Coordinates of C-alpha atoms in Angstrom, one line a residue:
M1 CA 28.5 58.4 118.0
L2 CA 29.0 60.1 121.4
P3 CA 31.7 62.9 121.3
D4 CA 34.5 63.2 123.5
I5 CA 33.1 65.1 126.5
K6 CA 36.3 66.6 127.8
K7 CA 37.4 67.8 124.2
T8 CA 33.8 69.3 123.6
A9 CA 34.0 71.3 127.0
V10 CA 37.6 72.7 126.0
I11 CA 36.1 73.8 122.5
F12 CA 33.0 75.6 124.1
K13 CA 35.0 77.2 126.7
A14 CA 36.6 79.2 123.9
F15 CA 33.1 80.9 123.4
C16 CA 32.3 81.6 127.1
D17 CA 34.0 85.0 127.4
E18 CA 33.4 88.2 125.5
N19 CA 37.0 89.0 124.6
R20 CA 37.3 85.8 123.1
V21 CA 34.3 85.8 121.2
R22 CA 35.3 89.4 119.9
I23 CA 38.7 87.9 118.9
L24 CA 37.0 85.5 116.9
G25 CA 34.9 88.1 115.3
L26 CA 38.0 89.9 114.2
L27 CA 39.6 86.7 112.7
K28 CA 36.7 85.7 110.6
D29 CA 37.9 88.1 108.0
G30 CA 41.2 86.1 108.0
E31 CA 44.6 86.0 109.7
K32 CA 45.6 88.7 111.9
C33 CA 49.1 89.3 113.7
A34 CA 48.8 89.3 117.5
C35 CA 49.9 93.1 117.3
K36 CA 46.9 94.0 115.2
L37 CA 44.5 92.1 117.8
L38 CA 46.2 94.0 120.6
E39 CA 45.4 97.3 118.7
E40 CA 41.8 96.4 118.1
M41 CA 40.9 95.0 121.5
N42 CA 42.6 97.5 123.9
I43 CA 43.9 94.9 126.1
T44 CA 47.4 93.9 127.5
Q45 CA 49.6 91.5 125.9
P46 CA 49.6 89.1 128.7
T47 CA 45.6 89.2 128.4
L48 CA 45.6 88.4 124.8
S49 CA 48.2 85.6 125.4
H50 CA 45.7 83.9 127.9
H51 CA 43.0 84.3 125.6
M52 CA 44.8 83.0 122.6
K53 CA 46.0 80.0 124.5
I54 CA 42.4 79.1 125.4
L55 CA 41.5 79.7 121.6
C56 CA 44.3 77.4 120.3
D57 CA 44.0 74.8 122.9
S58 CA 40.2 74.4 121.7
G59 CA 41.3 74.1 118.1
I60 CA 39.1 76.8 117.0
V61 CA 42.2 79.1 116.2
E62 CA 45.4 78.4 115.0
G63 CA 48.7 80.2 115.4
R64 CA 51.8 80.4 113.2
K65 CA 55.0 82.2 114.6
E66 CA 56.5 84.7 112.0
G67 CA 59.6 86.5 113.3
K68 CA 59.0 87.7 116.9
W69 CA 55.0 87.7 116.2
M70 CA 52.3 85.4 116.3
H71 CA 49.6 85.1 113.5
Y72 CA 46.3 83.7 114.0
S73 CA 43.4 82.4 112.1
I74 CA 40.1 80.3 112.5
S75 CA 40.7 76.7 112.0
R76 CA 38.4 75.1 109.7
E77 CA 38.8 71.7 111.3
G78 CA 38.2 73.3 114.7
V79 CA 34.8 74.9 113.6
E80 CA 33.8 71.8 112.0
E81 CA 34.5 69.8 115.3
A82 CA 32.2 72.4 117.0
Q83 CA 29.7 72.1 114.4
K84 CA 29.5 68.3 114.6
Y85 CA 28.7 68.7 118.4
L86 CA 25.9 71.1 117.8
D87 CA 24.5 69.1 115.1
S88 CA 24.5 66.0 117.2
L89 CA 22.1 68.0 119.7
E90 CA 19.2 68.0 117.0
N91 CA 16.5 65.4 117.4
K92 CA 16.6 63.9 113.9

């Protein structure tokens, strides 16, 4: 079965920027508030919002609002979707 090409491109766009890869590394240990990501990343809030939109649109990251802050975590389903595509590239 062939993967959805557009969806796959959106997923892998999430991995095509150093800041987004760094954000994923920060999230691998669990959910983090946007305020903590800002502290760790040393970037502006609009820049973080841009990267988080791309990560959330890809499905790799999910966000939830708590009060005035967003909290982000890695989506197991999103990671599984990316892994399925990578697995489909193997000649078995």
